[in-house]
Amino acid sequence: MHGIQGLGASALAFRVHEDDPDFFGQLIWVSARHADGEPMPIGEMVRFILRRLGVAAADQESSLPDLLEEYQRVARTQRFMVVLDDVTDTQPVELLVPSNAPEVVVLVTTRVRMQSLLRSDFEEIRLERLLAAESEELFRDKLGGTADKIDTAVVAELASFGGGIPLVLVLMAGHVVGRPHVADRLVTDLRSSLSYLFRLDEEQRMPKWLDLAVARLSPELSARYPILSLIPGSDFSIETAAVALGVDVDEAGRMLDDLVEINLLVRNSDAPQRLRYAFYSIVRADAEARVKRGTGIDTAEVVLRVCTAFLEQTALNDLALSGRWRVGPVFVWLRNLVTEIGVSVGREEALAWFEREWLNVAACVRAAKLAGLHEEATQLCVALFKYVHLNKLVDVWINVHNDGLDSARTLSDQLAIMQLSNQRGAGHLEVGNYQAARRDFEESLQAARAAQLQLGPRDPLFPMAVIGEQSALEWLGKVTAAERDPVALDYYDQSWAVLERPDDQVDPDQKKRAFATLRLQRARFFVVFEDWSRAVSEIEPAFAYFDGTAELDNQAKCLVTWGQAHIGGGQAAKALVRFERAADLLGRNSAGREYALVMEMVGDAALAAEDIHRATDAFRTSLDILDKIGSPQADRIRTKLAPLLNADHND
């Protein structure tokens, strides 16, 4: 579906589904571009669609090829309509067309005709301007009861000035609705400027119609409304608008309602707890142009207010997701706030906040960097990390860290470089880009050592640099182990030695946890290199530590590694006990992909212990889950299960 801006391609796409929702099934709307015009990465699109189809982020594959295969498998079992809105590149579209999925509709909106999509068997819908009767019908609909108070001929003439462009008609109606007395004057004004307006092309003409809408606003709101275009991200809450506008929440709510009334903003929910506002893309561009033309708006001050507010909220909610070490003044402030006042956010509340705001936080990193707010950019990046890590949002993960590291390097802030390069390296490792991961961990290590030299042992930030060095060496061990290189053990030993240094000022409890994680990594190393007895000797004390904490995921990791060591040592019955306990821990939160893979291990151990019935049940459980989430790994389980089912049938 293609046509010039303002013809209503997006609105029509929504109406297509609305007219027959049972036929089309679930509607999944994907904006193909971020608010700043940058295209959304294909991985980000696929992960969003999979979440809407019921595949939790933790159950999604890491690499893009496996992720696309997962999407294909899930799509074959569901009925849905996916709208890819405002597409500029056809490659993502072609990757998102599922094969052998007769109940899936892919609808694409573009501003220009894309010949390559026609060659791929897409049907073309060319949007034309509305006919005169259609224009008048839409205009009357938007006027509501006001239309009955205006002469019929005046309504028809006003509608004709819209040029058949729905958005223009909507904006004109917003100017007149509730004020029938302005209709005659508006006709007179438009008659005098008509020839001028219609000599302009669409891109030039739209700002003139927007001038008409803005003229409806009070002088104060007319001056302030462009400020909203400075909010990073595609939509925003009332609270964020209040920060940007420099008013209280109630006043911001009144201003937003006024802007919605004349169609300069769109309200996308009527539920108070989920109320969000957004611009039409063409209206946002106009508001941005008004800021640039000089309206007395202190752009830097607005961006600082918004980014600071997002930083404080992101840091607070991140604290509910992880108690990891974090570098930056806002985290020191937050620790003091939590200690002194007891401010806290629950995990579920934090996850809900991130679900609403993570794209805005990511946009704030870029906005802060471009505004020269480099300290804010680096800390926003640190605070967003755990959420994108938990949800495997690897494209955003790496992109925001690119911006954050640019800012850290501009500041020559070694501690920030240390943490951000460490976090970006973890993203590269997640998708198997070992070379890039190694570069990042080596940069993190160098920055940690440089920070220690700069700070000295008496500086209160010195322990943070020590932990950064230990962590970088541990991650270098992980990436080296992933490449099956025995040098990994040397990195783990070096990391251990950092923690054993005297007078390093590191908190003793933090050291205990770091030693436990290193033992876990060493045990995994010995499993890979089949040194079963040393693996057990490392994993026993590691599990003893985590068993006394609330860290169920690390308890499960220890039990899995322990079970693998037992299997390798020929102790299938012991392995079965470890794997079943790990599965129990993982199943307490959700029976997803990780749980299914441990159930596969349960099946393998039961089979080795000659417990065919137990093995069959475990493989069935694993297969059911992996099939449901579309994992390509289901095929491996199916192969293991088939002979057991055949044997049972023959018996």
XYZ file of C-alpha atoms in Angstrom:
651
model
C 0.000 0.000 0.000
C 1.726 3.207 -1.116
C 0.968 6.901 -1.431
C 2.159 10.351 -0.416
C 2.188 11.348 3.248
C -1.209 12.391 4.513
C -3.228 10.005 2.327
C -3.803 7.710 5.316
C -1.978 4.506 4.403
C -1.412 3.633 8.056
C -5.013 4.409 9.003
C -6.321 2.334 6.103
C -4.075 -0.590 7.069
C -5.637 -0.523 10.521
C -9.151 -0.356 9.051
C -8.496 -3.390 6.855
C -7.983 -5.488 9.965
C -10.728 -3.744 11.941
C -13.325 -4.600 9.273
C -12.810 -8.371 9.712
C -10.676 -9.180 12.782
C -11.853 -12.799 12.932
C -10.650 -13.441 9.394
C -7.248 -11.802 9.874
C -6.617 -12.936 13.451
C -4.219 -11.019 15.697
C -2.973 -7.646 14.429
C 0.766 -7.065 14.899
C 1.849 -3.528 14.057
C 5.552 -2.932 13.394
C 6.892 0.575 12.760
C 9.708 0.006 10.288
C 11.421 3.239 11.331
C 12.257 4.774 14.680
C 11.124 8.317 15.469
C 14.487 9.700 14.316
C 13.950 8.163 10.864
C 16.491 5.376 11.317
C 15.246 1.979 10.069
C 14.422 -0.606 12.715
C 16.910 -3.535 12.509
C 15.428 -6.769 11.198
C 16.356 -8.645 14.385
C 14.442 -6.120 16.470
C 11.393 -6.510 14.225
C 11.436 -10.317 14.438
C 11.842 -10.326 18.215
C 8.920 -7.909 18.588
C 6.676 -10.066 16.370
C 7.636 -13.260 18.206
C 6.808 -11.665 21.561
C 3.372 -10.716 20.206
C 2.951 -14.321 19.038
C 3.581 -15.581 22.558
C 7.276 -16.453 22.396
C 8.936 -14.894 25.458
C 12.179 -13.023 24.911
C 14.104 -15.595 26.963
C 12.835 -18.352 24.649
C 14.037 -16.694 21.438
C 17.106 -17.821 19.543
C 20.260 -15.690 19.673
C 21.552 -15.664 16.086
C 19.552 -13.961 13.324
C 19.348 -17.083 11.064
C 17.979 -19.205 13.951
C 15.665 -16.368 14.972
C 14.207 -16.166 11.454
C 13.767 -19.949 11.398
C 11.952 -19.724 14.731
C 9.631 -17.059 13.265
C 8.909 -19.227 10.224
C 7.972 -22.206 12.396
C 5.707 -20.205 14.724
C 4.018 -18.425 11.807
C 2.952 -21.738 10.276
C 0.830 -22.529 13.326
C -0.943 -19.193 13.865
C -3.334 -16.771 12.199
C -2.254 -13.142 12.245
C -1.818 -10.012 10.167
C 1.481 -8.150 10.417
C 1.608 -4.541 9.230
C 5.085 -3.234 8.381
C 4.485 0.497 8.483
C 6.536 3.118 6.597
C 9.009 0.715 4.997
C 12.014 2.125 3.122
C 13.924 -1.092 2.374
C 12.428 -4.281 0.937
C 14.974 -6.742 2.369
C 13.393 -6.951 5.850
C 9.986 -7.393 4.212
C 11.127 -10.397 2.196
C 12.620 -12.011 5.314
C 9.360 -11.538 7.211
C 7.143 -13.268 4.643
C 6.633 -16.763 6.100
C 6.522 -19.808 3.836
C 3.776 -22.428 4.143
C 1.737 -20.092 6.347
C -1.619 -19.708 4.560
C -3.272 -17.905 7.494
C -0.741 -15.066 7.675
C -1.163 -11.705 5.928
C 1.749 -9.295 5.457
C 0.679 -5.726 4.690
C 3.359 -3.138 3.894
C 2.912 0.635 3.773
C 5.430 2.749 1.853
C 5.660 6.273 0.529
C 6.772 5.145 -2.931
C 6.033 2.185 -5.184
C 8.446 -0.702 -4.560
C 8.841 -2.729 -7.717
C 10.776 -5.534 -6.010
C 7.771 -6.349 -3.812
C 5.600 -6.753 -6.901
C 8.138 -9.233 -8.243
C 7.736 -11.126 -4.952
C 3.990 -11.583 -5.594
C 2.757 -8.731 -3.393
C -0.530 -7.161 -4.475
C -0.270 -3.423 -5.108
C -2.686 -0.947 -3.522
C -2.061 2.551 -4.846
C -3.657 5.210 -2.658
C -5.216 8.089 -4.555
C -6.664 11.355 -3.329
C -10.229 11.181 -2.088
C -13.023 12.077 -4.489
C -15.076 15.194 -3.690
C -17.925 13.225 -2.116
C -15.469 11.141 -0.051
C -13.668 14.263 1.141
C -16.915 15.854 2.271
C -18.013 12.661 4.033
C -14.725 12.437 5.979
C -14.789 16.160 6.811
C -18.365 15.956 8.106
C -17.486 12.878 10.164
C -14.596 14.699 11.861
C -16.729 17.802 12.487
C -19.367 15.741 14.274
C -22.305 17.836 15.499
C -20.542 21.064 14.490
C -21.330 20.263 10.813
C -25.062 20.687 11.459
C -24.444 24.311 12.550
C -22.635 25.299 9.348
C -24.185 26.022 5.964
C -24.059 22.902 3.754
C -22.373 24.780 0.913
C -19.670 26.089 3.272
C -18.943 22.569 4.537
C -18.655 21.316 0.966
C -16.340 24.162 -0.045
C -14.112 23.708 2.988
C -13.850 19.991 2.211
C -12.830 20.812 -1.359
C -9.872 22.856 -0.051
C -8.450 19.643 1.474
C -7.206 18.505 -1.909
C -8.418 14.967 -1.259
C -5.752 14.423 1.419
C -7.278 12.872 4.563
C -4.772 14.351 7.024
C -5.438 17.877 5.705
C -9.170 17.322 6.148
C -8.609 16.082 9.698
C -6.485 19.136 10.551
C -9.049 21.527 9.053
C -11.839 19.848 10.991
C -9.805 20.246 14.177
C -9.692 23.996 13.513
C -13.468 24.286 13.082
C -14.947 21.658 15.433
C -16.825 23.275 18.304
C -16.440 26.701 16.637
C -18.938 26.885 13.748
C -18.623 30.668 13.652
C -15.073 30.457 12.199
C -16.171 28.467 9.128
C -17.164 31.478 6.972
C -13.988 33.359 7.818
C -11.896 30.278 7.058
C -13.519 29.917 3.627
C -12.695 33.545 2.852
C -9.081 33.139 3.952
C -8.639 29.948 1.946
C -10.172 31.438 -1.196
C -7.621 34.248 -1.128
C -4.681 31.875 -0.692
C -5.976 28.933 -2.698
C -4.040 29.539 -5.901
C -0.832 29.966 -3.895
C -1.391 26.878 -1.790
C -2.150 24.613 -4.708
C 0.904 25.702 -6.685
C 2.932 24.074 -3.897
C 3.702 20.362 -3.950
C 2.488 18.131 -1.099
C 5.631 18.489 1.016
C 5.478 22.298 0.808
C 1.734 22.508 1.230
C 1.361 20.492 4.427
C 3.141 23.041 6.682
C 0.632 25.659 5.531
C -2.252 23.511 6.712
C -0.381 22.852 9.957
C -0.044 26.608 10.458
C -3.821 26.684 10.398
C -4.027 24.051 13.152
C -1.407 25.756 15.329
C -3.260 29.063 15.008
C -6.111 27.417 16.958
C -3.870 27.035 20.023
C -3.488 29.498 22.867
C -0.336 31.659 22.560
C 1.319 29.731 25.411
C 0.593 26.290 23.964
C 1.457 27.432 20.448
C 4.895 28.401 21.742
C 5.352 25.243 23.838
C 3.903 22.487 21.637
C 7.031 22.096 19.425
C 8.969 21.163 22.600
C 7.261 17.767 22.525
C 9.119 16.907 19.313
C 12.362 17.018 21.319
C 11.298 13.992 23.413
C 13.373 11.040 22.131
C 11.344 8.039 20.996
C 8.163 7.447 19.054
C 5.610 8.096 21.816
C 5.566 9.425 25.357
C 3.663 9.479 28.639
C 2.031 12.449 30.362
C 4.835 12.407 32.939
C 7.513 12.705 30.261
C 5.595 15.498 28.546
C 5.409 17.357 31.874
C 9.196 17.160 32.249
C 9.764 18.389 28.692
C 7.242 21.226 28.945
C 8.398 22.274 32.401
C 4.907 22.074 33.935
C 3.163 19.797 36.436
C 1.442 16.597 35.340
C -2.090 18.011 35.509
C -1.197 20.998 33.340
C 0.626 18.717 30.891
C -2.469 16.514 30.661
C -4.631 19.527 29.781
C -2.157 20.660 27.121
C -1.993 17.198 25.558
C -5.783 16.928 25.479
C -5.953 20.274 23.644
C -3.439 19.020 21.068
C -5.361 15.768 20.603
C -8.595 17.715 20.115
C -7.220 19.511 17.050
C -5.435 16.373 15.787
C -1.851 17.533 16.300
C -1.304 14.544 18.585
C -2.741 11.022 18.735
C -3.783 9.392 22.011
C -3.167 5.659 21.679
C -4.895 4.355 24.807
C -7.771 5.386 27.031
C -6.520 3.387 30.031
C -4.970 5.895 32.492
C -2.097 3.582 33.438
C -1.169 3.040 29.771
C -1.925 6.480 28.313
C 0.578 7.371 25.588
C 0.733 10.174 23.049
C 2.376 10.332 19.636
C 2.747 12.628 16.642
C 1.736 11.902 13.105
C 5.164 11.643 11.448
C 4.520 14.663 9.237
C 3.312 16.737 12.216
C 6.404 15.800 14.205
C 8.617 16.933 11.328
C 6.771 20.261 11.283
C 7.191 20.693 15.053
C 10.919 19.942 14.744
C 11.171 22.542 11.967
C 9.495 25.131 14.211
C 12.123 24.474 16.895
C 14.929 24.930 14.365
C 13.419 28.164 13.019
C 13.921 29.692 16.433
C 11.005 29.852 18.825
C 12.815 30.831 21.996
C 13.059 27.173 23.059
C 16.265 26.195 24.870
C 16.752 22.857 23.127
C 19.738 21.809 25.224
C 17.853 22.505 28.454
C 14.824 20.452 27.336
C 16.957 17.488 26.263
C 18.866 17.662 29.557
C 15.628 17.652 31.591
C 14.165 14.712 29.676
C 17.352 12.627 29.635
C 17.978 13.256 33.338
C 14.437 12.195 34.219
C 14.760 9.044 32.123
C 18.155 8.296 33.669
C 16.817 8.449 37.221
C 13.795 6.284 36.384
C 15.825 3.783 34.373
C 18.438 3.423 37.113
C 15.757 2.901 39.779
C 13.907 0.243 37.759
C 17.163 -1.438 36.733
C 17.980 -1.928 40.409
C 14.965 -4.256 40.652
C 16.356 -6.415 37.833
C 19.917 -6.848 39.069
C 22.206 -5.993 41.949
C 25.282 -5.990 39.710
C 28.077 -3.410 39.920
C 27.345 -0.185 38.005
C 29.540 2.836 37.314
C 28.358 6.474 37.454
C 27.226 9.259 39.807
C 23.518 8.459 39.403
C 24.093 4.976 40.810
C 25.920 6.377 43.846
C 22.996 8.787 44.374
C 20.535 5.925 43.989
C 22.311 3.670 46.474
C 22.208 6.479 49.033
C 18.528 7.097 48.286
C 17.659 3.436 48.754
C 19.691 3.261 51.978
C 18.382 6.470 53.528
C 14.761 6.569 52.361
C 14.084 2.975 51.375
C 12.914 3.813 47.836
C 12.448 0.648 45.787
C 10.560 -0.843 42.854
C 9.349 -4.453 42.575
C 10.623 -6.650 39.758
C 7.261 -6.979 37.985
C 6.656 -3.226 38.210
C 10.144 -2.590 36.827
C 9.663 -4.981 33.910
C 6.337 -3.309 33.052
C 8.023 0.118 33.090
C 10.819 -1.070 30.810
C 8.313 -2.659 28.424
C 6.703 0.782 27.966
C 9.848 2.894 27.925
C 12.889 0.906 26.736
C 12.777 2.307 23.209
C 12.602 5.833 24.610
C 15.574 5.129 26.883
C 17.543 3.820 23.911
C 16.616 6.961 21.951
C 17.746 9.083 24.914
C 21.253 7.609 24.694
C 21.585 8.896 21.121
C 19.926 12.232 21.958
C 22.191 12.782 24.977
C 25.304 12.018 22.946
C 24.308 14.412 20.149
C 23.506 17.126 22.715
C 26.935 16.752 24.313
C 25.443 15.237 27.491
C 28.059 12.511 27.546
C 27.852 11.607 31.221
C 24.083 11.090 30.905
C 24.583 9.028 27.731
C 27.034 6.636 29.390
C 24.890 6.121 32.495
C 21.679 5.607 30.494
C 23.532 2.882 28.636
C 24.620 1.201 31.873
C 21.085 1.356 33.292
C 19.431 -0.085 30.154
C 21.870 -2.998 29.811
C 20.190 -5.593 32.026
C 16.787 -5.226 30.362
C 18.109 -5.594 26.810
C 20.268 -8.485 28.019
C 17.329 -10.301 29.617
C 15.219 -9.833 26.482
C 18.019 -10.548 23.981
C 17.438 -7.233 22.196
C 20.893 -7.582 20.702
C 20.572 -4.994 17.911
C 19.552 -2.259 20.352
C 22.012 -3.605 22.935
C 24.988 -3.107 20.605
C 23.770 0.109 18.950
C 23.182 1.996 22.204
C 26.550 0.830 23.502
C 28.202 2.194 20.363
C 26.754 5.607 21.264
C 27.543 5.211 24.950
C 31.158 4.314 24.231
C 31.505 7.321 21.925
C 30.493 9.493 24.872
C 32.731 7.653 27.341
C 35.721 8.117 25.050
C 34.882 11.792 24.565
C 35.018 12.153 28.352
C 38.141 9.952 28.609
C 36.228 8.265 31.439
C 38.110 5.009 31.976
C 35.537 3.546 34.375
C 32.709 4.169 31.886
C 34.784 2.713 29.027
C 35.530 -0.289 31.242
C 31.865 -1.064 31.932
C 30.370 -0.214 28.531
C 32.939 -2.174 26.515
C 32.372 -5.104 28.882
C 28.598 -4.904 28.337
C 28.897 -4.550 24.542
C 31.257 -7.508 24.441
C 28.599 -9.620 26.151
C 26.227 -8.686 23.313
C 28.718 -9.764 20.663
C 29.304 -13.023 22.539
C 25.524 -13.615 22.705
C 25.341 -13.800 18.897
C 28.616 -15.695 18.451
C 30.737 -12.783 17.198
C 33.795 -13.905 19.146
C 36.296 -11.586 17.471
C 34.309 -8.436 18.302
C 33.614 -9.727 21.813
C 37.314 -10.308 22.449
C 38.185 -6.776 21.283
C 35.634 -5.319 23.695
C 36.782 -7.378 26.679
C 40.403 -6.460 25.994
C 39.430 -2.770 25.861
C 37.538 -3.202 29.141
C 40.597 -4.798 30.738
C 42.896 -1.980 29.592
C 40.455 0.670 30.849
C 40.153 -1.048 34.244
C 43.910 -1.102 34.719
C 44.240 2.507 33.538
C 41.517 3.565 36.001
C 43.370 1.912 38.891
C 46.521 3.854 38.018
C 44.567 7.113 37.804
C 42.601 6.639 41.017
C 44.978 4.985 43.440
C 43.979 2.556 46.250
C 42.580 5.263 48.535
C 39.975 6.499 46.064
C 36.471 5.186 46.889
C 36.030 4.235 43.209
C 39.206 2.116 43.183
C 37.371 -1.136 44.127
C 35.087 -0.629 41.102
C 38.135 -0.641 38.828
C 39.414 -3.821 40.508
C 36.071 -5.578 39.961
C 36.148 -4.323 36.354
C 39.560 -5.936 35.820
C 38.396 -9.207 37.373
C 35.225 -9.195 35.262
C 37.048 -8.445 31.994
C 39.439 -11.361 32.585
C 36.502 -13.652 33.387
C 34.733 -12.627 30.160
C 37.927 -13.174 28.166
C 37.916 -16.665 29.652
C 34.308 -17.167 28.528
C 34.911 -16.111 24.934
C 38.089 -18.207 24.764
C 36.242 -21.226 26.193
C 33.490 -20.726 23.600
C 36.209 -21.156 20.978
C 37.287 -24.366 22.795
C 40.723 -22.926 23.502
C 42.433 -24.242 26.697
C 43.949 -20.780 27.253
C 40.562 -19.919 28.804
C 41.741 -21.472 32.073
C 44.651 -18.999 32.208
C 42.199 -16.096 32.036
C 40.115 -17.585 34.850
C 43.269 -18.019 36.950
C 44.271 -14.392 36.309
C 40.772 -13.257 37.276
C 41.046 -15.281 40.493
C 44.419 -13.728 41.282
C 42.946 -10.201 41.017
C 40.492 -11.058 43.796
C 43.264 -12.407 46.010
C 45.274 -9.185 45.974
C 45.688 -7.659 49.450
C 44.222 -4.219 50.199
C 42.094 -4.012 47.059
C 39.191 -2.502 49.065
C 36.656 -4.781 47.368
C 33.618 -5.640 49.499
C 34.073 -9.151 50.995
C 30.555 -10.266 50.006
C 31.178 -9.147 46.433
C 34.407 -11.164 46.452
C 32.612 -14.310 47.633
C 30.142 -14.071 44.775
C 32.919 -13.398 42.244
C 34.838 -16.475 43.462
C 31.674 -18.572 43.091
C 31.043 -17.406 39.511
C 34.685 -18.124 38.645
C 34.363 -21.645 40.057
C 31.278 -22.127 37.880
C 33.203 -20.981 34.787
C 36.145 -23.230 35.647
C 33.804 -26.205 36.085
C 32.256 -25.529 32.678
C 35.751 -25.382 31.211
C 36.640 -28.790 32.682
C 33.389 -30.259 31.337
C 34.249 -29.038 27.823
C 37.706 -30.588 28.109
C 36.324 -33.745 29.783
C 38.202 -33.449 33.073
C 35.243 -34.726 35.076
C 36.745 -34.945 38.558
C 38.115 -31.380 38.472
C 34.753 -30.152 37.189
C 33.042 -31.696 40.241
C 35.648 -30.255 42.635
C 34.939 -26.739 41.305
C 31.164 -26.972 41.055
C 30.520 -28.274 44.585
C 31.688 -25.076 46.393
C 30.143 -22.881 43.665
C 26.746 -24.491 44.218
C 27.179 -24.314 47.995
C 27.474 -20.517 47.676
C 24.541 -19.965 45.296
C 22.335 -22.421 47.203
C 22.355 -19.915 50.046
C 21.141 -17.060 47.816
C 17.986 -16.214 45.887
C 19.825 -16.621 42.555
C 17.832 -19.535 41.131
C 19.354 -19.159 37.673
C 22.892 -19.622 38.992
C 21.771 -22.539 41.152
C 20.353 -24.170 38.019
C 23.539 -23.468 36.028
C 25.612 -25.160 38.737
C 23.326 -28.212 38.827
C 23.421 -28.575 35.031
C 27.224 -28.398 34.997
C 27.362 -30.869 37.888
C 25.075 -33.240 36.009
C 27.202 -32.991 32.864
C 30.280 -33.899 34.909
C 28.434 -36.954 36.319
C 27.338 -38.043 32.846
C 30.896 -37.756 31.575
C 32.133 -39.760 34.545
C 29.653 -42.549 33.844
C 27.345 -41.744 36.777
C 24.007 -41.458 34.973
C 21.844 -41.902 38.103
C 23.586 -39.013 39.905
C 23.333 -36.889 36.755
C 19.597 -37.539 36.573
C 19.134 -36.207 40.119
C 21.084 -33.008 39.295
C 19.262 -32.372 36.014
C 15.812 -32.943 37.530
C 16.543 -30.509 40.342
C 17.768 -27.917 37.810
C 14.573 -28.407 35.790
C 12.507 -27.912 38.948
C 14.262 -24.599 39.660
C 13.811 -23.329 36.114
C 10.191 -24.453 35.966
C 9.291 -22.287 38.967
C 9.489 -19.134 36.842
C 8.467 -20.365 33.389
C 8.598 -23.571 31.432
C 10.343 -22.069 28.427
C 13.280 -22.792 26.147
C 15.911 -23.130 28.880
C 13.654 -25.497 30.832
C 13.048 -27.558 27.674
C 16.781 -27.950 27.031
C 17.361 -29.133 30.606
C 14.489 -31.603 30.165
C 16.393 -32.920 27.159
C 19.331 -33.527 29.529
C 16.947 -35.322 31.897
C 15.947 -37.553 28.987
C 19.560 -38.238 28.034
C 20.466 -39.138 31.636
C 17.386 -41.348 32.053
C 18.233 -43.118 28.817
C 21.810 -43.684 30.028
C 20.342 -45.039 33.278
C 18.082 -47.344 31.192
C 14.908 -45.719 32.460
C 13.065 -45.672 29.123
C 9.725 -44.472 30.498
C 11.333 -41.509 32.262
C 13.367 -40.657 29.159
C 10.282 -40.758 26.926
C 8.319 -38.420 29.206
C 11.232 -35.968 29.442
C 11.774 -35.848 25.680
C 8.033 -35.364 25.092
C 7.949 -32.442 27.533
C 10.978 -30.882 25.869
C 9.581 -31.368 22.366
C 6.164 -29.894 23.202
C 7.763 -26.686 24.499
C 10.283 -26.301 21.675
C 7.614 -26.911 19.029
C 5.371 -24.320 20.646
C 8.054 -21.619 20.540
C 9.231 -22.636 17.053
C 12.761 -23.575 18.112
C 14.833 -25.317 15.403
C 16.218 -27.482 18.222
C 12.912 -29.348 18.306
C 14.113 -31.457 15.372
C 16.954 -32.878 17.476
C 14.543 -33.898 20.258
C 12.167 -35.429 17.726
C 15.012 -37.599 16.436
C 15.800 -38.812 19.975
C 12.165 -39.512 20.797
C 11.181 -41.397 17.636
C 12.937 -44.740 18.407
C 11.567 -44.713 21.971
C 8.007 -44.262 20.700
C 8.524 -46.968 18.070
C 9.872 -49.362 20.708
C 6.903 -48.641 22.967
C 4.506 -49.235 20.068
C 6.177 -52.530 19.163
C 5.966 -53.710 22.782
